[in-house]
Amino acid sequence: MVREFDLIGRYFSREVPEGYIGAGDDCAVLPEQPGRQWVVSTDALIEGRHFLSDVDPYTLGHKSLAVNLSDLAAMGATPAGCVLALALPEIDENWLSKFSDGFYLLADQHSCPLVGGDTTGTGHGIMICVTVFGHITPGTALLRSGAKNGDDIWITGSLGAAHIALKLLQGALPANDALLADTRAALERPRPPVMYAAQLPGLAHAALDISDGFLQDLGHILKASKCGAHIIFDNLPVDPAIRNLPNELMQEAVLSGGDVYQLCFTAPQRHRNAIETLARQFSTMVSRVGVITEGNELVVETLSGRRLMPSQLGYQHF
Amino acid sequence: MVREFDLIGRYFSREVPEGYIGAGDDCAVLPEQPGRQWVVSTDALIEGRHFLSDVDPYTLGHKSLAVNLSDLAAMGATPAGCVLALALPEIDENWLSKFSDGFYLLADQHSCPLVGGDTTGTGHGIMICVTVFGHITPGTALLRSGAKNGDDIWITGSLGAAHIALKLLQGALPANDALLADTRAALERPRPPVMYAAQLPGLAHAALDISDGFLQDLGHILKASKCGAHIIFDNLPVDPAIRNLPNELMQEAVLSGGDVYQLCFTAPQRHRNAIETLARQFSTMVSRVGVITEGNELVVETLSGRRLMPSQLGYQHF
């Protein structure tokens, strides 16, 4: 098997930037980042659970890294590198070539070089495990526990499209090619706001990504920060592609749909201008959707004062 | 599934040391290491390929981390932390409890806290992916490319037992309970010389671990360092448990047997005393087994001058 897996390795041994030592030794070596602190995250993607077996390998390569970059963004960290473990049931050079192209393009865009990895055969399905490293100014990582009473609640990007695309691909909604075309990129080619997020330490109090759905993930901030929240539904950034769907389906997608590799963060009101100015600077869409409150209640209301029941929308109260 | 996998998470959320931020945020945060450089390695273990389905989960937890610590040792790095991605076909609390006990015990012994991870279900077999981080004095990482003509070649620990244990477990050798009892720990509970290895930068020129077999891995050093080697077979540290096996089988195990999470390193002759003194200090067995030569030939000879043919012993020449 050694020679076959040398072959796999060929697709993942592009040159690393100066200051790095990449594949070829027992470990990769990262460049010094004086005065910075390292952060790390790992995510596994399993065939049949996190992606469909017939997914385009190019988009799979992109997404494997994107879901990890999203974790760095949620801490306000700057990417510094990644490693990839890949277990494959068979050698398919076309698949490998496309997967690595998708992976490397996103890695290059974020100066997050692939510095090492492990490739192996498996009698089972495809498993992909990516670990990313980033750095931050010591003590400034955006934690879930930092939200303060009175903070604004912000969201980057838009909500709901990935959920609808997944339902369409799974056949849980009637086939609709136009709707799939409009929503699919949100599911398969997420673009976490990494560069914008690296500017948020010092402005934001708490952050996380919305990979489990907005209400579910906001709940993590509320629990860790021991506070509540008041959300104005009309202010939520509904993806334009799903605005005309039946109301209940649209609400479910927006409030509970997962796979959103965008951020929810909280920040004091005095930083509103800075947050919006930076957003324009980094071409990132941001929406102010609510406010952190005392207590531990999560309220979602429309502008007309109608209260939505999160309990009916997939939200598990803590 | 969320609640079930919360359950998994419970087995992997022990407290982290001061200075770390562990599970609960999107990334873990590592403590600053001023004046040090970070190194990283990742390894995947796949059921049916890297471990047998009926392996004791306690030893599997140990080994999952040990194979990664071995990579840190091979660079001369000091462990600083690890993350674990675990994909399981079913929730078996007994299995999880034992696996995590084995993992944590070794992590504690090496001050290598588990700071984060990802647990998921899978329709396939068990997949384990561990990523470790360590730090070194900048520019002192032990690379494969550092060997110099005239260097001594050293090995830590002993060779061959893991190979024999694997053959016994696979049924490729006649059942032999006594032999299995004597060799099994080398395969299932490897103990890489991490603390000793962290003393080697400044003394050694090149290093790697012997996970692919001694000749195969020494070949990596020779290729990267553009040199040859002369090995005295009688000086190789044959594991006592396999010394009385038929000669051909013993030689194969020693020269080509993999799964040896010990180091092969090269160092100038003037450091012989320091290397042996440190070895006593860290209770690590070291053996001086040969010398780096000019050219690119790898010669294995007995003390009586009989030359062994590496080509017959699984070694692929470069």
XYZ file of C-alpha atoms in Angstrom:
636
model
C 0.000 0.000 0.000
C 2.929 2.344 0.605
C 3.351 3.256 -3.029
C -0.360 3.821 -3.575
C -0.477 6.175 -0.650
C 2.628 7.963 -1.821
C 0.422 8.695 -4.799
C -2.245 10.223 -2.582
C 0.446 12.230 -0.832
C 1.418 13.774 -4.150
C -1.838 15.686 -4.259
C -1.189 17.246 -0.870
C 2.452 18.233 -0.929
C 2.459 21.615 -2.587
C 5.155 23.998 -1.442
C 4.691 25.779 1.890
C 5.511 29.475 2.441
C 8.853 30.663 3.804
C 9.212 30.090 7.533
C 7.224 26.827 7.455
C 8.549 23.269 7.287
C 5.885 21.144 5.623
C 5.377 17.475 4.788
C 8.419 15.163 4.790
C 9.313 15.152 8.495
C 7.471 13.637 11.441
C 5.914 17.013 12.288
C 5.361 20.268 10.461
C 7.009 23.367 11.919
C 5.080 26.643 12.091
C 6.738 30.060 11.888
C 7.185 32.000 15.115
C 4.462 34.532 15.905
C 6.085 36.640 18.631
C 3.600 38.081 21.102
C 0.728 35.951 19.806
C -1.173 33.031 21.268
C -2.096 29.896 19.296
C -5.610 28.517 18.915
C -6.615 25.216 17.364
C -9.716 23.376 16.173
C -10.420 19.985 14.595
C -13.433 18.766 12.604
C -14.191 15.397 11.067
C -16.390 14.984 7.980
C -17.827 11.522 7.460
C -19.301 10.229 4.205
C -23.052 9.748 4.462
C -23.302 11.925 7.552
C -21.627 15.241 6.748
C -21.636 14.932 2.987
C -23.421 12.846 0.362
C -21.396 10.189 -1.436
C -21.902 11.834 -4.830
C -20.852 15.339 -3.733
C -18.511 17.149 -6.123
C -15.008 16.513 -4.678
C -13.951 20.083 -5.500
C -16.660 21.545 -3.266
C -15.923 18.882 -0.632
C -12.279 19.981 -0.512
C -13.437 23.562 -0.104
C -15.954 22.738 2.611
C -13.564 20.509 4.599
C -11.360 23.514 5.198
C -14.164 26.099 5.352
C -15.891 24.509 8.353
C -12.576 24.707 10.210
C -11.771 28.264 9.134
C -15.200 29.128 10.494
C -14.027 27.985 13.934
C -10.971 30.233 13.716
C -13.204 33.139 12.664
C -15.447 32.510 15.657
C -12.449 33.116 17.957
C -11.289 36.208 16.070
C -8.075 34.393 15.127
C -5.845 34.789 12.073
C -5.262 31.496 10.199
C -1.699 30.149 10.262
C -1.930 26.644 8.838
C -3.737 23.323 8.720
C -3.188 19.573 8.557
C -5.383 17.012 6.817
C -6.014 13.345 7.589
C -7.776 11.565 4.763
C -9.022 7.968 4.754
C -10.217 6.685 1.383
C -11.698 3.329 0.338
C -10.035 3.531 -3.083
C -7.554 5.561 -5.104
C -9.393 7.784 -7.557
C -6.931 10.248 -9.037
C -9.648 12.388 -10.575
C -11.349 12.662 -7.172
C -8.062 13.436 -5.403
C -7.079 16.060 -7.914
C -10.397 17.914 -7.606
C -10.567 17.593 -3.830
C -7.070 19.000 -3.414
C -7.754 21.847 -5.871
C -10.809 22.915 -3.856
C -8.921 22.617 -0.595
C -5.815 24.495 -1.751
C -7.716 27.359 -3.378
C -9.457 28.250 -0.107
C -6.233 27.668 1.857
C -4.386 30.079 -0.436
C -7.130 32.694 -0.159
C -6.746 32.677 3.628
C -2.963 32.231 3.890
C -3.653 28.979 5.707
C -1.090 26.581 4.186
C -1.575 22.812 4.357
C 1.589 21.831 6.242
C 1.113 18.136 6.880
C -1.215 15.215 6.934
C -1.862 11.543 6.931
C -3.405 9.576 4.091
C -4.583 6.022 4.470
C -6.818 3.433 2.915
C -9.965 2.245 4.637
C -12.423 -0.557 4.170
C -15.131 1.923 5.143
C -16.396 5.226 3.703
C -14.428 8.425 3.200
C -13.303 10.207 6.370
C -11.785 13.661 6.319
C -10.294 15.255 9.410
C -8.893 18.773 9.219
C -7.141 20.555 12.072
C -6.493 24.299 11.779
C -4.201 26.605 13.734
C -4.433 30.323 14.104
C -3.078 33.037 16.328
C -4.467 35.939 18.324
C -3.251 38.666 20.624
C -3.015 36.923 24.023
C -6.198 37.141 26.053
C -8.375 38.515 23.233
C -9.981 35.287 21.949
C -13.744 35.710 21.458
C -15.340 33.229 23.854
C -18.948 32.154 24.215
C -18.866 33.336 27.807
C -18.155 37.030 27.113
C -21.641 38.410 26.339
C -22.824 41.296 28.550
C -26.285 42.604 29.339
C -27.194 45.292 26.787
C -24.838 44.000 24.061
C -26.100 44.141 20.510
C -26.407 40.750 18.810
C -24.945 40.639 15.298
C -24.938 38.101 12.480
C -22.636 37.997 9.457
C -23.936 36.834 6.085
C -27.424 35.432 5.700
C -29.455 32.556 7.131
C -31.480 29.628 5.863
C -30.184 28.789 2.381
C -27.960 25.855 3.413
C -30.880 24.213 5.236
C -33.128 24.421 2.174
C -30.396 23.115 -0.141
C -29.834 20.118 2.142
C -33.568 19.333 2.241
C -33.729 19.523 -1.548
C -30.712 17.227 -1.977
C -32.147 14.760 0.523
C -35.509 14.740 -1.281
C -37.235 16.113 1.839
C -38.658 18.949 -0.288
C -40.173 18.616 -3.777
C -37.498 18.883 -6.481
C -36.932 22.514 -7.480
C -33.905 23.088 -9.708
C -34.073 26.883 -9.548
C -34.239 26.921 -5.745
C -31.412 24.366 -5.509
C -29.265 26.458 -7.847
C -29.827 29.512 -5.635
C -29.139 27.802 -2.301
C -26.553 25.139 -3.041
C -23.443 27.332 -2.719
C -24.415 28.206 0.862
C -24.357 24.501 1.743
C -21.406 23.321 -0.321
C -19.153 26.357 -0.662
C -19.480 28.253 2.632
C -17.271 31.322 2.941
C -16.704 32.124 6.611
C -15.846 35.789 7.244
C -12.327 35.030 8.436
C -10.604 38.313 7.681
C -13.434 40.416 9.084
C -13.604 38.287 12.218
C -9.889 38.773 12.911
C -10.714 42.489 13.441
C -13.404 41.815 16.053
C -11.279 41.200 19.188
C -11.444 44.481 21.092
C -14.864 45.250 19.595
C -16.945 42.129 20.238
C -17.557 40.444 23.602
C -18.579 36.943 22.491
C -18.808 34.986 19.247
C -19.435 31.577 17.704
C -20.315 30.162 14.340
C -23.875 29.145 13.466
C -23.085 25.599 12.344
C -25.844 24.081 14.540
C -28.467 26.701 13.677
C -28.973 30.251 14.929
C -31.180 29.647 17.995
C -29.259 26.554 19.063
C -25.929 28.353 18.831
C -27.146 31.613 20.340
C -28.289 29.388 23.207
C -24.653 28.343 23.736
C -23.660 31.994 24.208
C -26.586 32.613 26.594
C -25.742 29.550 28.658
C -22.006 30.288 28.840
C -22.583 34.002 29.524
C -25.537 33.436 31.911
C -27.853 35.870 30.126
C -30.920 36.043 27.905
C -31.633 37.563 24.495
C -34.356 39.454 22.680
C -34.350 38.856 18.905
C -36.360 40.814 16.335
C -37.246 38.249 13.680
C -37.698 40.896 10.966
C -34.080 41.976 11.433
C -32.673 38.509 10.757
C -30.792 38.313 7.436
C -33.021 35.871 5.559
C -31.249 34.616 2.441
C -32.999 36.255 -0.565
C -33.335 32.859 -2.266
C -35.701 31.545 0.418
C -37.784 34.660 1.186
C -40.755 33.504 -0.818
C -40.981 30.029 0.670
C -43.990 29.160 2.858
C -43.632 31.056 6.130
C -43.197 28.078 8.426
C -40.507 26.489 6.282
C -38.661 29.789 5.905
C -38.764 30.424 9.671
C -37.479 26.950 10.434
C -34.625 27.402 7.953
C -33.654 30.787 9.393
C -33.959 30.017 13.094
C -32.884 26.371 13.208
C -31.120 25.553 9.943
C -27.526 24.414 10.490
C -24.447 24.428 8.265
C -24.230 28.234 8.414
C -20.527 29.020 8.541
C -21.160 32.604 9.513
C -20.806 34.272 12.909
C -23.152 35.341 15.634
C -21.405 37.830 17.917
C -22.290 40.289 20.648
C -20.776 43.733 21.153
C -21.448 46.855 23.196
C -23.610 49.514 21.517
C -20.738 52.005 21.406
C -18.995 49.868 18.770
C -21.869 49.918 16.258
C -20.135 52.323 13.888
C -16.796 50.552 14.041
C -18.447 47.177 13.380
C -20.335 48.488 10.357
C -17.375 50.402 8.975
C -15.151 47.326 9.189
C -17.868 45.260 7.536
C -17.862 47.552 4.519
C -14.070 47.502 4.469
C -14.010 43.675 4.371
C -17.074 43.325 2.105
C -18.871 41.421 4.835
C -22.610 41.734 5.363
C -23.587 42.278 9.001
C -27.032 42.553 10.588
C -27.930 43.769 14.052
C -30.671 41.371 15.097
C -31.290 41.821 18.802
C -29.956 42.538 22.254
C -28.564 40.595 25.204
C -30.841 40.758 28.258
C -30.737 39.896 31.939
C -32.184 36.577 33.054
C -31.948 33.529 30.834
C -34.903 33.856 28.473
C -34.586 33.757 24.713
C -37.389 35.739 23.086
C -37.976 35.963 19.331
C -40.534 38.610 18.302
C -41.690 40.147 15.049
C -41.625 43.951 14.702
C -45.404 43.909 15.113
C -44.955 42.310 18.533
C -45.969 38.735 17.716
C -43.857 36.340 19.753
C -42.497 33.207 18.036
C -42.175 30.068 20.103
C -38.596 28.873 19.909
C -39.618 25.602 21.541
C -41.569 24.766 18.397
C -38.621 25.566 16.209
C -36.049 22.992 17.169
C -34.525 25.008 19.964
C -33.663 22.978 23.059
C -33.892 25.228 26.089
C -31.092 24.974 28.615
C -28.171 12.824 17.642
C -27.041 15.929 19.504
C -27.792 14.542 22.916
C -26.121 11.217 22.215
C -22.999 12.980 21.114
C -23.113 15.256 24.112
C -22.750 11.970 25.942
C -19.605 11.120 23.996
C -18.282 14.562 24.736
C -18.610 13.882 28.432
C -15.801 11.347 28.271
C -13.456 13.849 26.710
C -14.014 17.062 28.638
C -11.769 16.683 31.663
C -10.354 19.896 33.032
C -7.410 21.480 31.218
C -4.394 23.000 33.019
C -4.138 26.699 33.839
C -3.337 28.832 30.823
C -5.366 26.649 28.453
C -8.940 27.159 27.254
C -10.354 23.741 26.427
C -13.574 22.345 24.962
C -16.667 24.589 24.923
C -15.605 27.240 22.415
C -15.069 26.987 18.678
C -11.316 26.616 19.182
C -9.056 25.676 22.059
C -6.518 28.273 23.168
C -2.963 27.206 23.985
C -0.781 28.998 26.526
C 1.919 31.322 25.239
C 5.376 29.817 24.893
C 7.587 32.884 24.501
C 10.683 32.279 22.404
C 9.462 28.871 21.211
C 8.284 27.597 17.870
C 5.238 25.335 17.403
C 5.255 21.980 15.650
C 2.261 19.832 14.751
C 1.424 16.342 13.542
C -1.761 14.432 12.740
C -2.404 10.683 12.497
C -5.553 8.735 11.652
C -6.249 5.237 12.980
C -8.842 3.248 11.062
C -10.611 0.124 12.360
C -9.510 -2.974 10.471
C -6.408 -1.272 9.115
C -4.537 0.205 12.063
C -6.210 -1.778 14.806
C -8.281 -4.938 15.073
C -11.968 -4.558 15.872
C -11.655 -6.487 19.132
C -8.687 -4.511 20.492
C -8.949 -3.490 24.141
C -10.273 0.122 24.019
C -7.975 1.113 26.888
C -4.864 0.194 24.894
C -6.392 1.771 21.777
C -6.801 5.073 23.634
C -3.175 4.832 24.724
C -1.909 3.981 21.251
C -3.941 6.703 19.483
C -2.006 9.311 21.407
C 1.306 7.408 21.557
C 1.748 7.272 17.782
C 1.369 11.050 17.707
C 3.655 11.690 20.682
C 6.199 9.626 18.784
C 6.109 12.226 15.989
C 6.758 15.017 18.491
C 9.653 13.015 19.940
C 11.107 12.590 16.467
C 11.356 16.380 16.149
C 12.812 16.842 19.644
C 9.702 18.798 20.652
C 8.040 19.157 24.042
C 4.311 18.197 24.006
C 1.869 21.040 24.625
C -1.549 19.614 23.816
C -3.704 17.534 21.498
C -7.143 17.352 19.900
C -9.135 14.217 19.101
C -11.693 13.548 16.372
C -13.610 10.347 16.960
C -16.191 8.762 14.647
C -18.123 5.847 16.147
C -20.790 3.579 14.661
C -22.550 3.258 18.033
C -22.533 4.620 21.563
C -20.890 2.119 23.881
C -20.278 3.793 27.213
C -18.033 1.011 28.462
C -15.877 1.356 25.343
C -15.791 5.159 25.632
C -14.878 5.073 29.271
C -11.955 2.707 28.741
C -10.734 4.471 25.609
C -10.716 7.840 27.340
C -8.971 6.404 30.434
C -6.164 5.027 28.282
C -5.885 8.247 26.328
C -5.906 10.556 29.361
C -3.389 8.521 31.362
C -0.746 8.873 28.661
C -1.704 12.526 28.074
C -1.235 13.246 31.772
C 2.108 11.467 31.860
C 3.389 13.741 29.102
C 1.675 16.993 30.110
C -0.114 16.876 26.765
C -3.685 17.889 27.668
C -6.613 17.030 25.416
C -7.916 20.527 24.676
C -10.619 19.912 22.092
C -12.167 17.544 19.656
C -15.028 16.456 17.532
C -17.174 13.403 18.108
C -19.600 12.104 15.543
C -21.546 9.047 14.562
C -20.728 7.096 11.452
C -22.347 4.378 9.417
C -18.865 2.906 8.960
C -16.163 1.563 11.297
C -14.368 3.426 14.071
C -12.073 6.227 12.948
C -9.744 8.077 15.282
C -7.779 11.167 14.319
C -5.404 12.759 16.813
C -3.480 15.972 16.203
C -0.680 16.924 18.611
C 1.141 20.201 19.182
C 4.500 20.742 20.720
C 7.125 23.436 20.911
C 10.848 23.719 20.369
C 13.581 26.335 20.473
C 13.289 28.018 17.056
C 15.470 26.430 14.398
C 16.388 23.333 16.440
C 13.779 20.835 15.146
C 15.382 17.478 14.323
C 14.792 17.001 10.601
C 15.401 13.992 8.401
C 17.726 16.082 6.272
C 20.287 16.873 8.984
C 22.507 13.736 8.981
C 26.231 14.330 8.320
C 28.958 12.000 7.064
C 30.611 10.332 10.070
C 27.575 10.684 12.374
C 26.818 7.816 14.717
C 23.438 6.170 14.141
C 21.462 5.575 17.339
C 18.228 3.753 18.177
C 16.122 4.131 21.326
C 14.349 1.122 22.834
C 14.359 -2.234 21.074
C 13.241 -3.614 17.717
C 11.059 -6.415 16.422
C 8.523 -7.241 19.148
C 5.603 -5.262 17.669
C 6.022 -7.012 14.326
C 5.892 -10.461 15.932
C 2.865 -9.556 18.072
C 0.996 -8.353 14.994
C 1.810 -11.566 13.093
C 0.578 -13.640 16.036
C -2.669 -11.651 16.326
C -3.260 -11.921 12.587
C -2.679 -15.685 12.689
C 0.320 -15.347 10.353
C 2.445 -17.210 12.901
C 1.429 -20.368 14.830
C -0.389 -19.450 18.076
C 2.077 -18.949 20.916
C 0.582 -17.457 24.078
C 3.889 -16.961 25.850
C 5.424 -15.130 22.884
C 2.285 -13.011 22.461
C 2.343 -12.082 26.142
C 5.973 -10.965 25.810
C 5.540 -8.918 22.631
C 2.019 -7.521 22.812
C 2.815 -4.404 24.863
C 5.298 -3.246 22.206
C 2.470 -3.293 19.636
C -0.436 -2.041 21.739
C 1.131 0.147 24.414
C 4.108 1.839 22.734
C 5.980 4.303 24.929
C 7.825 6.789 22.738
C 10.855 8.385 24.461
C 9.319 11.862 24.483
C 11.150 13.394 27.434
C 14.533 12.047 26.363
C 13.982 13.204 22.790
C 13.255 16.771 23.922
C 16.895 16.890 25.128
C 18.330 15.875 21.750
C 18.218 19.185 19.831
C 21.772 20.524 19.999
C 23.147 16.977 20.246
C 21.537 15.098 17.355
C 21.628 16.077 13.680
C 18.644 14.120 12.339
C 15.850 11.957 13.722
C 12.620 10.146 12.892
C 10.488 7.441 14.417
C 10.646 3.845 13.210
C 6.931 3.403 12.531
C 7.540 1.994 9.022
C 10.425 -0.281 10.039
C 14.084 0.459 10.734
C 15.565 0.104 7.235
C 12.643 1.808 5.554
C 12.806 4.768 7.924
C 16.589 5.009 7.974
C 16.245 5.192 4.190
C 14.173 8.374 4.626
C 17.059 9.989 6.521
C 19.582 8.851 3.904
C 17.469 10.172 1.059
C 16.735 13.525 2.719
C 20.352 13.934 3.895
C 21.921 12.606 0.653
C 24.168 10.092 2.389
C 24.651 6.384 3.025
C 24.901 4.239 6.149
C 26.835 1.281 7.479
C 24.888 -0.749 10.063
C 26.340 -3.478 12.293
C 23.501 -5.979 12.663
C 24.886 -7.378 15.955
C 24.599 -3.916 17.535
C 20.876 -3.584 16.797
C 18.736 -3.748 19.953
C 16.802 -6.957 19.284
C 13.883 -7.254 21.701
C 14.773 -10.029 24.195
C 11.398 -11.701 23.610
C 12.205 -12.508 19.979
C 15.915 -13.389 20.200
C 15.319 -17.122 20.009
C 13.044 -17.058 16.994
C 14.302 -18.593 13.720
C 16.990 -16.318 12.329
C 15.199 -15.206 9.198
C 12.010 -14.278 11.036
C 13.949 -12.434 13.737
C 15.957 -10.476 11.150
C 12.826 -9.517 9.250
C 11.172 -8.313 12.457
C 14.201 -6.261 13.476
C 15.085 -4.706 10.126
C 11.648 -4.284 8.565
C 9.055 -4.606 11.308
C 6.927 -1.462 11.682
C 4.915 -0.007 14.550
C 8.102 0.808 16.490
C 7.394 4.114 18.206
C 11.037 4.611 19.061
C 13.595 6.897 17.452
C 16.426 6.480 15.026
C 18.729 9.498 15.212
C 22.176 10.533 14.050
C 24.699 12.574 16.038
C 28.353 13.527 15.815
C 30.791 11.225 17.648
C 31.774 13.949 20.113
C 28.303 13.749 21.698
C 28.482 10.025 22.563
C 28.954 10.630 26.266
C 26.242 13.263 26.520
C 23.775 11.044 24.643
C 24.441 8.072 26.923
C 24.419 10.138 30.112
C 21.046 11.666 29.196
C 19.710 8.222 28.360
C 20.499 6.995 31.881
C 18.991 10.167 33.332
C 15.716 9.608 31.456
C 15.728 5.794 31.839
C 15.837 5.414 28.080
C 17.709 2.576 26.414
C 19.925 3.720 23.538
C 22.061 1.673 21.163
C 24.747 2.887 18.778
C 24.159 0.760 15.687
C 26.205 2.223 12.847
C 27.595 5.232 11.082
C 26.555 7.638 8.335
C 28.721 7.329 5.201
C 29.334 9.193 1.979
C 27.513 8.076 -1.134
C 24.012 6.662 -0.925
C 24.523 2.996 -0.071
C 22.891 1.301 2.891
C 25.018 -1.619 4.098
C 23.996 -4.019 6.874
C 26.798 -6.312 8.049
C 27.313 -8.731 10.894
C 30.355 -8.303 13.147
C 31.902 -11.292 11.374
C 31.694 -9.377 8.093
C 28.737 -11.165 6.506
C 26.706 -8.700 4.502
C 22.893 -8.909 4.718
C 20.910 -8.004 1.651
C 18.478 -5.244 2.516
C 16.721 -5.761 -0.809
C 15.560 -9.159 0.460
C 14.265 -7.652 3.667
C 11.481 -5.392 2.525
C 13.667 -2.360 2.036
C 12.824 -0.342 -1.073
C 15.958 1.392 -2.299
C 15.628 5.007 -3.321
